[in-house]
């Protein structure tokens, strides 16, 4: 067995001193991964101190890990640590248990269910637009990232949990930011020890977690109360939370404790957080890109004018908003909200039949890196929604564009997210033009999701004075 070659590691950057690459990764993970992919190509071995990581930048290998051989991989340490907050929810659980929960939750994301969420999505976007107007924000600058978080949080709470959380939006935002900061410690080799010390950051994490818990438990309790009140009447809740509670009742009534109260909490927490943070980031980056690309913005406005003519979009309009769809597709190419996926092989895995990826190491697949590969996307740094023609999509190798992941662990909320992003963008872009404040610094904050580090200050200019 050799170190490189047959049953050895693939080539990769050498550490200048022990831990130097880990330090580089902690400082700027995207810069390091882009460099490694450029210098070493389809597969690279990265030594992070004592740990071995492998960056895959070949769509075939990505397919191998996420789809063909998914059963030999579990989520990497990042998501294992996320269990501290998400418990055994859909994003973090594994194997048979995950499979069972996915089957249970899937109906909430069927086409027919998603259709019923459309009016809430557009109505809430319209409501935010009206609030901006009534609050005299025309011509003023506003943190659009915070606004998109507020909007997508309200939408996910209403559609999936029939709950109103607007009063708590600020608390949720702050708690989530705190939680993300704690996850940034993941790459610190001492994190397993640091996590156990009585540090202020750990105290803040626990506070953030209990704040989020109190909101999720309040939603659950309110549901239980309503369900009791509505027993026997036709006036029943049919949202996701009701489904989870019904599964809990069934399993307990049948003396089968598979669906516990904690499990209801874990699934609800997962959907509550995963269901708004990513879409908010995608929308924020889309507004930013549109403000930098007036031609694309004009074309978007033309489509909205011809399809909608100023009215609020509905479910039936979504397939007609083709350019709107292309804008979002291109925005998620440049700024994929989930910018990296990590997996851990549970047994040694051979890549290309000759490189050894040992059990327990980390396999990294980065949407950010793949979506900017010149082999697949010409002029990769430019924002060109018009590249997404049907022919281009058909010619693109699968798994080089994968904002929602792939295989059995791909995003369950993908159809929900598409519908929401299109309806929100179409609604607000008919009423407002968002101008990026040139002095405002835009930097990436790659945590679990890709956030704008300093928020997104934009000036609200009103379009068409009738809206
Ligand atoms: C633009 C928006 C979104 C993006 C880019 C996105 C991306 C992703 C990705 C890449 C994964 C796979 C993670 C992995 O393989 O490790 C994932 C999983 C997941 N997403 Fe999303 N997501 C989005 C919106 C949503 C929404 C709206 C919901 C719920 C309402 C949601 C709920 C979930 C859940 C529960 C999982 C875990 C699925 C499983 O493992 O079975 N996501 N998402």
Coordinates of C-alpha atoms and ligand atoms in Angstrom, one line a residue:
X1 CA 0.0 0.0 0.0
X2 CA 1.4 3.4 -0.9
X3 CA 0.6 6.8 0.6
X4 CA -0.6 8.1 -2.7
X5 CA -1.9 5.9 -5.5
X6 CA -3.4 2.4 -5.2
X7 CA -5.2 2.2 -1.9
X8 CA -3.5 5.4 -0.7
X9 CA -4.8 8.9 -0.4
X10 CA -5.3 11.2 -3.3
X11 CA -3.0 14.1 -3.7
X12 CA -3.7 17.3 -1.8
X13 CA -2.1 20.4 -0.3
X14 CA 0.7 19.9 2.2
X15 CA 0.5 21.4 5.7
X16 CA 3.2 24.1 6.3
X17 CA 3.1 23.2 9.9
X18 CA 0.7 20.9 11.9
X19 CA -2.7 22.4 11.8
X20 CA -1.9 25.1 9.2
X21 CA -4.6 24.0 6.8
X22 CA -7.1 23.7 9.6
X23 CA -6.3 27.3 10.5
X24 CA -6.7 28.4 6.9
X25 CA -10.0 26.6 6.8
X26 CA -11.2 28.3 10.0
X27 CA -10.2 31.7 8.6
X28 CA -11.7 31.3 5.2
X29 CA -13.1 27.9 4.3
X30 CA -14.4 28.9 0.9
X31 CA -11.1 30.4 -0.2
X32 CA -9.2 27.2 0.8
X33 CA -11.7 24.8 -0.9
X34 CA -11.7 26.8 -4.1
X35 CA -7.9 26.8 -4.2
X36 CA -7.8 23.0 -3.5
X37 CA -10.3 22.2 -6.2
X38 CA -8.5 24.3 -8.7
X39 CA -5.1 22.9 -7.9
X40 CA -6.0 19.2 -7.3
X41 CA -9.1 18.7 -9.4
X42 CA -11.7 16.0 -8.9
X43 CA -10.6 14.6 -5.6
X44 CA -8.2 16.0 -3.0
X45 CA -6.9 14.9 0.4
X46 CA -6.8 17.7 3.0
X47 CA -5.0 17.1 6.3
X48 CA -6.8 19.0 9.1
X49 CA -4.3 18.4 11.9
X50 CA -4.9 14.8 12.9
X51 CA -8.1 14.5 10.9
X52 CA -8.4 13.5 7.2
X53 CA -10.8 15.2 4.9
X54 CA -11.5 14.6 1.2
X55 CA -12.9 17.3 -1.1
X56 CA -14.9 15.7 -4.0
X57 CA -15.3 18.0 -7.0
X58 CA -16.4 15.4 -9.6
X59 CA -20.2 15.0 -10.2
X60 CA -19.7 11.3 -10.6
X61 CA -18.1 11.0 -7.1
X62 CA -20.8 13.2 -5.6
X63 CA -23.4 10.9 -7.1
X64 CA -21.6 7.9 -5.7
X65 CA -21.6 9.3 -2.1
X66 CA -25.0 10.9 -2.0
X67 CA -27.0 8.5 -4.2
X68 CA -25.4 5.2 -5.3
X69 CA -23.6 4.3 -2.0
X70 CA -25.4 6.6 0.4
X71 CA -25.9 3.7 2.8
X72 CA -22.2 3.6 3.6
X73 CA -22.2 7.3 4.8
X74 CA -23.6 9.1 7.8
X75 CA -23.8 12.9 8.3
X76 CA -20.4 14.4 9.2
X77 CA -19.5 15.9 12.5
X78 CA -21.2 19.2 11.8
X79 CA -24.7 17.8 11.7
X80 CA -23.9 15.3 14.5
X81 CA -23.2 18.3 16.7
X82 CA -26.3 20.0 15.4
X83 CA -28.2 17.2 17.4
X84 CA -27.5 19.4 20.5
X85 CA -30.3 21.6 19.1
X86 CA -32.2 19.5 16.6
X87 CA -32.2 16.2 18.4
X88 CA -33.1 13.3 16.2
X89 CA -35.0 15.3 13.6
X90 CA -35.1 14.6 9.9
X91 CA -31.9 16.5 9.1
X92 CA -29.8 14.8 11.8
X93 CA -31.2 11.2 12.3
X94 CA -29.9 8.2 10.4
X95 CA -30.8 4.9 8.8
X96 CA -34.1 3.1 9.4
X97 CA -35.3 5.8 11.9
X98 CA -34.7 8.6 9.4
X99 CA -36.5 6.6 6.7
X100 CA -39.5 6.1 8.9
X101 CA -39.7 9.8 9.9
X102 CA -39.2 10.9 6.3
X103 CA -42.2 8.7 5.2
X104 CA -44.3 10.2 7.9
X105 CA -43.5 13.8 7.0
X106 CA -43.4 13.5 3.2
X107 CA -47.2 14.0 2.7
X108 CA -46.8 17.6 4.0
X109 CA -44.6 18.3 1.0
X110 CA -46.7 16.6 -1.7
X111 CA -47.6 18.8 -4.7
X112 CA -51.2 19.0 -3.6
X113 CA -50.3 20.2 -0.1
X114 CA -47.8 22.7 -1.3
X115 CA -50.5 24.2 -3.5
X116 CA -52.5 25.1 -0.4
X117 CA -49.5 27.1 1.0
X118 CA -49.2 29.4 -2.0
X119 CA -51.8 31.9 -0.9
X120 CA -50.2 32.3 2.5
X121 CA -46.8 32.8 0.9
X122 CA -48.0 35.5 -1.5
X123 CA -50.3 37.1 1.1
X124 CA -47.5 37.4 3.7
X125 CA -45.1 38.9 1.1
X126 CA -47.8 41.4 0.2
X127 CA -48.3 42.2 3.9
X128 CA -44.6 42.9 4.4
X129 CA -44.6 45.2 1.3
X130 CA -47.6 47.1 2.8
X131 CA -45.8 47.4 6.2
X132 CA -42.8 48.9 4.5
X133 CA -45.0 51.5 2.8
X134 CA -47.1 52.3 5.9
X135 CA -43.9 52.6 8.0
X136 CA -42.6 55.3 5.6
X137 CA -39.6 53.3 4.5
X138 CA -39.8 54.5 0.9
X139 CA -36.3 55.8 0.0
X140 CA -34.9 54.5 3.3
X141 CA -32.4 51.8 3.8
X142 CA -33.2 48.5 5.5
X143 CA -31.5 45.3 6.4
X144 CA -33.1 43.0 3.8
X145 CA -31.6 39.9 5.3
X146 CA -33.4 40.5 8.5
X147 CA -36.6 41.3 6.7
X148 CA -36.4 38.1 4.6
X149 CA -35.7 36.0 7.8
X150 CA -38.8 37.6 9.4
X151 CA -40.9 36.9 6.3
X152 CA -39.9 33.3 5.7
X153 CA -40.2 32.5 9.5
X154 CA -43.7 33.8 9.5
X155 CA -44.5 31.7 6.4
X156 CA -43.1 28.4 7.6
X157 CA -44.8 28.9 11.0
X158 CA -48.2 29.6 9.4
X159 CA -48.1 27.0 6.7
X160 CA -46.6 24.0 8.6
X161 CA -47.7 24.8 12.2
X162 CA -50.7 27.1 11.7
X163 CA -48.9 29.4 14.2
X164 CA -48.2 33.1 14.4
X165 CA -44.7 33.9 15.5
X166 CA -44.3 37.5 14.3
X167 CA -43.9 38.8 17.8
X168 CA -41.0 36.4 18.4
X169 CA -39.2 36.9 15.1
X170 CA -36.5 39.0 16.7
X171 CA -35.9 36.4 19.4
X172 CA -35.7 33.6 16.8
X173 CA -33.2 35.6 14.7
X174 CA -30.9 36.4 17.6
X175 CA -31.1 32.8 18.9
X176 CA -30.3 31.4 15.5
X177 CA -27.3 33.7 15.0
X178 CA -26.0 32.6 18.4
X179 CA -26.5 28.9 17.5
X180 CA -24.6 29.4 14.2
X181 CA -21.7 31.1 16.0
X182 CA -21.4 28.1 18.3
X183 CA -21.3 25.8 15.2
X184 CA -18.4 27.8 13.9
X185 CA -16.4 26.3 16.7
X186 CA -16.7 22.9 15.1
X187 CA -13.4 23.0 13.3
X188 CA -11.7 23.9 16.5
X189 CA -9.8 20.7 17.6
X190 CA -10.6 21.5 21.2
X191 CA -14.3 21.9 20.6
X192 CA -15.3 18.6 22.4
X193 CA -13.6 20.0 25.5
X194 CA -14.7 23.6 25.0
X195 CA -18.3 22.5 24.7
X196 CA -18.2 21.2 28.2
X197 CA -16.7 24.2 29.9
X198 CA -18.8 26.9 31.7
X199 CA -17.9 29.4 29.0
X200 CA -20.1 32.5 28.3
X201 CA -20.5 31.2 24.7
X202 CA -21.9 27.9 26.0
X203 CA -24.2 29.7 28.3
X204 CA -25.4 31.8 25.4
X205 CA -26.0 28.7 23.3
X206 CA -28.1 27.1 26.1
X207 CA -30.1 30.4 26.4
X208 CA -30.7 30.5 22.7
X209 CA -31.8 26.8 22.7
X210 CA -34.2 27.3 25.5
X211 CA -35.6 30.4 23.8
X212 CA -36.2 28.4 20.6
X213 CA -37.6 25.5 22.7
X214 CA -40.1 27.7 24.4
X215 CA -41.4 28.9 21.1
X216 CA -41.7 25.4 19.6
X217 CA -43.3 24.0 22.8
X218 CA -45.8 26.9 22.8
X219 CA -46.8 26.0 19.2
X220 CA -47.2 22.3 20.2
X221 CA -49.2 23.1 23.3
X222 CA -51.5 25.5 21.4
X223 CA -52.1 22.8 18.8
X224 CA -53.0 20.2 21.4
X225 CA -55.4 22.6 23.0
X226 CA -57.1 23.5 19.7
X227 CA -57.3 19.8 18.8
X228 CA -59.0 19.0 22.1
X229 CA -61.5 21.9 21.5
X230 CA -62.2 20.8 18.0
X231 CA -62.5 17.1 18.7
X232 CA -65.5 15.7 16.8
X233 CA -66.1 18.9 14.8
X234 CA -65.2 19.2 11.1
X235 CA -63.1 22.3 12.0
X236 CA -59.8 20.4 12.2
X237 CA -56.2 21.5 11.7
X238 CA -54.6 19.6 8.9
X239 CA -51.1 21.0 9.0
X240 CA -47.8 19.2 9.6
X241 CA -47.8 19.7 13.3
X242 CA -51.2 18.1 13.5
X243 CA -49.9 15.1 11.5
X244 CA -47.0 14.7 13.9
X245 CA -49.2 14.9 16.9
X246 CA -51.6 12.4 15.4
X247 CA -48.7 10.0 14.8
X248 CA -47.7 10.6 18.5
X249 CA -51.2 9.8 19.7
X250 CA -51.4 6.7 17.5
X251 CA -48.1 5.3 18.7
X252 CA -49.0 5.9 22.3
X253 CA -52.6 4.7 22.0
X254 CA -51.3 1.5 20.3
X255 CA -48.8 1.1 23.1
X256 CA -46.0 1.7 20.6
X257 CA -43.7 4.4 21.8
X258 CA -41.9 5.1 18.6
X259 CA -43.1 8.6 18.2
X260 CA -42.4 10.3 21.5
X261 CA -43.1 13.8 22.6
X262 CA -39.4 14.6 22.2
X263 CA -39.6 13.4 18.7
X264 CA -42.5 15.7 17.9
X265 CA -40.3 18.6 19.3
X266 CA -37.2 17.5 17.3
X267 CA -39.1 17.3 14.0
X268 CA -40.9 20.6 14.6
X269 CA -37.7 22.4 15.6
X270 CA -35.9 21.0 12.5
X271 CA -38.6 22.1 10.1
X272 CA -39.0 25.4 11.9
X273 CA -35.3 26.3 11.4
X274 CA -34.4 24.5 8.2
X275 CA -37.7 25.8 6.7
X276 CA -36.8 29.5 6.9
X277 CA -33.1 30.2 7.2
X278 CA -32.1 28.8 3.8
X279 CA -34.9 30.5 1.8
X280 CA -34.2 33.8 3.5
X281 CA -30.6 33.6 2.5
X282 CA -31.5 32.7 -1.1
X283 CA -33.9 35.6 -1.4
X284 CA -31.4 38.0 0.2
X285 CA -28.7 37.1 -2.3
X286 CA -31.2 37.3 -5.1
X287 CA -32.1 40.9 -4.2
X288 CA -28.4 41.8 -4.0
X289 CA -27.6 40.2 -7.4
X290 CA -30.6 41.9 -9.1
X291 CA -29.5 45.3 -7.8
X292 CA -26.1 44.7 -9.3
X293 CA -27.5 43.5 -12.6
X294 CA -30.0 46.0 -14.0
X295 CA -30.5 44.1 -17.3
X296 CA -31.6 41.0 -15.5
X297 CA -33.8 43.1 -13.2
X298 CA -35.4 44.8 -16.2
X299 CA -36.2 41.4 -17.7
X300 CA -37.6 40.2 -14.5
X301 CA -39.9 43.3 -14.3
X302 CA -41.0 42.7 -17.9
X303 CA -42.0 39.1 -17.1
X304 CA -43.9 40.1 -14.0
X305 CA -45.7 42.9 -15.9
X306 CA -46.7 40.5 -18.7
X307 CA -47.8 37.6 -16.5
X308 CA -49.2 39.3 -13.5
X309 CA -49.8 43.0 -14.5
X310 CA -49.6 44.1 -10.9
X311 CA -51.8 41.5 -9.3
X312 CA -50.7 39.2 -6.5
X313 CA -49.3 35.9 -7.9
X314 CA -51.1 32.6 -7.3
X315 CA -50.1 29.0 -7.4
X316 CA -51.2 28.8 -11.1
X317 CA -48.8 31.6 -12.0
X318 CA -45.7 29.8 -10.8
X319 CA -45.0 27.7 -13.9
X320 CA -45.5 30.8 -16.1
X321 CA -42.8 32.8 -14.2
X322 CA -40.0 31.2 -16.1
X323 CA -37.5 34.0 -16.0
X324 CA -38.2 34.5 -12.2
X325 CA -37.3 30.8 -11.9
X326 CA -34.1 31.3 -13.9
X327 CA -33.1 34.3 -11.7
X328 CA -33.4 32.2 -8.5
X329 CA -31.6 29.2 -10.1
X330 CA -28.7 31.4 -11.0
X331 CA -28.7 33.1 -7.6
X332 CA -28.4 29.8 -5.9
X333 CA -25.6 28.8 -8.3
X334 CA -23.5 31.8 -7.1
X335 CA -24.7 31.8 -3.5
X336 CA -25.9 28.4 -2.6
X337 CA -27.7 28.7 0.8
X338 CA -26.4 25.2 1.8
X339 CA -22.8 25.8 0.5
X340 CA -21.3 22.5 1.7
X341 CA -22.3 19.0 2.5
X342 CA -20.3 16.7 4.7
X343 CA -20.4 12.9 5.1
X344 CA -18.5 10.3 7.1
X345 CA -17.9 6.9 5.6
X346 CA -18.9 4.1 8.1
X347 CA -16.5 1.7 6.3
X348 CA -13.5 2.3 4.1
X349 CA -14.6 3.6 0.7
X350 CA -12.6 3.4 -2.5
X351 CA -12.9 6.4 -4.8
X352 CA -12.2 5.6 -8.5
X353 CA -11.4 2.1 -7.2
X354 CA -7.9 3.3 -6.1
X355 CA -8.1 6.0 -3.5
X356 CA -8.8 5.0 0.1
X357 CA -11.2 7.1 2.0
X358 CA -11.0 5.6 5.5
X359 CA -14.0 5.0 7.7
X360 CA -14.5 8.0 10.1
X361 CA -12.8 10.5 7.9
X362 CA -14.8 13.5 6.4
X363 CA -16.0 13.7 2.8
X364 CA -16.7 17.2 1.7
X365 CA -18.8 18.2 -1.3
X366 CA -19.2 21.9 -1.8
X367 CA -22.0 23.5 -3.8
X368 CA -20.2 26.8 -3.8
X369 CA -17.1 25.2 -5.3
X370 CA -19.0 23.0 -7.9
X371 CA -21.3 25.8 -9.0
X372 CA -18.3 28.0 -10.0
X373 CA -16.4 25.4 -12.0
X374 CA -15.6 26.8 -15.4
X375 CA -15.9 23.3 -16.9
X376 CA -19.6 23.4 -16.3
X377 CA -20.4 27.1 -16.2
X378 CA -18.9 29.4 -18.6
X379 CA -17.9 32.8 -17.1
X380 CA -18.7 31.3 -13.7
X381 CA -18.4 34.5 -11.7
X382 CA -21.0 36.3 -13.7
X383 CA -24.7 36.4 -12.9
X384 CA -26.5 35.2 -16.0
X385 CA -30.0 33.9 -15.4
X386 CA -30.5 33.5 -19.2
X387 CA -27.9 30.6 -19.2
X388 CA -30.6 28.4 -17.7
X389 CA -32.3 27.4 -20.9
X390 CA -33.9 23.9 -21.2
X391 CA -31.0 22.9 -23.5
X392 CA -28.4 24.1 -21.1
X393 CA -30.1 22.2 -18.2
X394 CA -30.2 19.0 -20.3
X395 CA -26.5 19.3 -21.3
X396 CA -25.4 19.9 -17.7
X397 CA -24.0 16.8 -15.9
X398 CA -26.2 15.9 -13.0
X399 CA -24.8 16.6 -9.5
X400 CA -22.6 19.6 -10.6
X401 CA -25.6 21.8 -9.6
X402 CA -27.1 20.6 -6.4
X403 CA -28.4 23.4 -4.1
X404 CA -30.9 20.9 -2.5
X405 CA -28.4 18.0 -2.1
X406 CA -29.2 14.7 -3.8
X407 CA -30.4 11.1 -3.0
X408 CA -32.5 10.0 -0.1
X409 CA -31.2 12.8 2.2
X410 CA -32.0 15.5 -0.3
X411 CA -34.1 18.5 0.8
X412 CA -37.6 17.4 1.6
X413 CA -38.6 21.1 1.5
X414 CA -37.4 21.7 -2.1
X415 CA -40.9 22.2 -3.7
X416 CA -42.0 24.3 -0.8
X417 CA -38.8 26.5 -1.1
X418 CA -39.3 27.0 -4.9
X419 CA -42.9 28.0 -4.5
X420 CA -42.0 30.4 -1.7
X421 CA -39.0 32.0 -3.4
X422 CA -40.9 32.6 -6.7
X423 CA -44.0 34.0 -5.0
X424 CA -42.1 36.2 -2.6
X425 CA -39.8 37.6 -5.3
X426 CA -42.7 38.1 -7.8
X427 CA -44.9 39.8 -5.2
X428 CA -42.3 42.2 -3.8
X429 CA -40.5 43.0 -7.1
X430 CA -43.7 44.3 -8.5
X431 CA -44.0 46.8 -5.7
X432 CA -40.3 47.6 -4.8
X433 CA -36.9 48.0 -6.4
X434 CA -34.2 47.2 -3.9
X435 CA -30.9 49.1 -4.3
X436 CA -27.8 47.9 -2.6
X437 CA -26.2 50.7 -0.4
X438 CA -22.8 51.0 -2.1
X439 CA -21.0 51.8 1.2
X440 CA -22.4 48.7 2.8
X441 CA -19.8 45.8 3.0
X442 CA -20.9 42.5 1.6
X443 CA -19.0 39.5 2.8
X444 CA -19.7 35.8 3.0
X445 CA -20.3 34.2 6.4
X446 CA -20.1 30.5 5.6
X447 CA -21.6 28.7 8.6
X448 CA -24.1 25.9 8.2
X449 CA -25.7 28.2 5.7
X450 CA -24.2 31.0 3.6
X451 CA -25.2 34.2 5.2
X452 CA -24.2 37.8 4.4
X453 CA -21.8 38.6 7.3
X454 CA -23.0 42.2 7.8
X455 CA -26.6 41.7 6.8
X456 CA -27.8 43.4 3.5
X457 CA -28.5 47.1 3.6
X458 CA -30.7 48.1 0.7
X459 CA -32.7 51.2 -0.2
X460 CA -36.4 50.7 -0.9
X461 CA -37.5 52.4 -4.0
X462 CA -41.2 52.1 -4.8
X463 CA -42.3 50.8 -8.2
X464 CA -45.7 51.7 -9.8
X465 CA -47.5 54.0 -7.4
X466 CA -50.7 52.0 -7.5
X467 CA -49.5 49.0 -5.5
Ligands
LIG1 C1 -33.6 27.5 -0.8 C2 -34.0 26.8 0.2 C3 -33.4 25.5 0.7 C4 -32.2 25.0 0.4 C5 -31.1 25.5 -0.5 C6 -32.1 23.7 1.2 C7 -31.0 22.8 1.1 C8 -31.0 21.6 1.7 C9 -30.0 20.6 1.5 C10 -28.7 20.8 0.7 C11 -30.3 19.5 2.3 C12 -29.5 18.2 2.4 C13 -28.6 18.2 3.5 C14 -27.6 17.0 3.5 O1 -27.6 16.3 2.5 O2 -26.8 16.9 4.4 C15 -31.5 19.8 2.9 C16 -32.2 19.0 3.8 C17 -33.4 19.3 4.4 N1 -34.1 20.4 4.3 FE1 -33.7 21.9 3.0 N2 -33.2 23.5 1.9 C18 -34.1 24.6 1.6 C19 -35.4 24.8 2.1 C20 -36.0 24.0 3.0 C21 -37.3 24.2 3.4 C22 -38.3 25.3 3.0 C23 -37.6 23.2 4.3 C24 -38.8 22.9 5.1 C25 -39.9 23.6 5.1 C26 -36.4 22.3 4.4 C27 -36.2 21.2 5.2 C28 -35.2 20.3 5.1 C29 -35.1 19.1 5.9 C30 -36.1 18.6 6.9 C31 -34.0 18.4 5.4 C32 -33.5 17.0 5.9 C33 -34.1 16.0 4.9 C34 -33.7 14.6 5.2 O3 -32.5 14.3 5.5 O4 -34.5 13.7 5.0 N3 -35.5 22.9 3.6 N4 -32.0 21.1 2.6

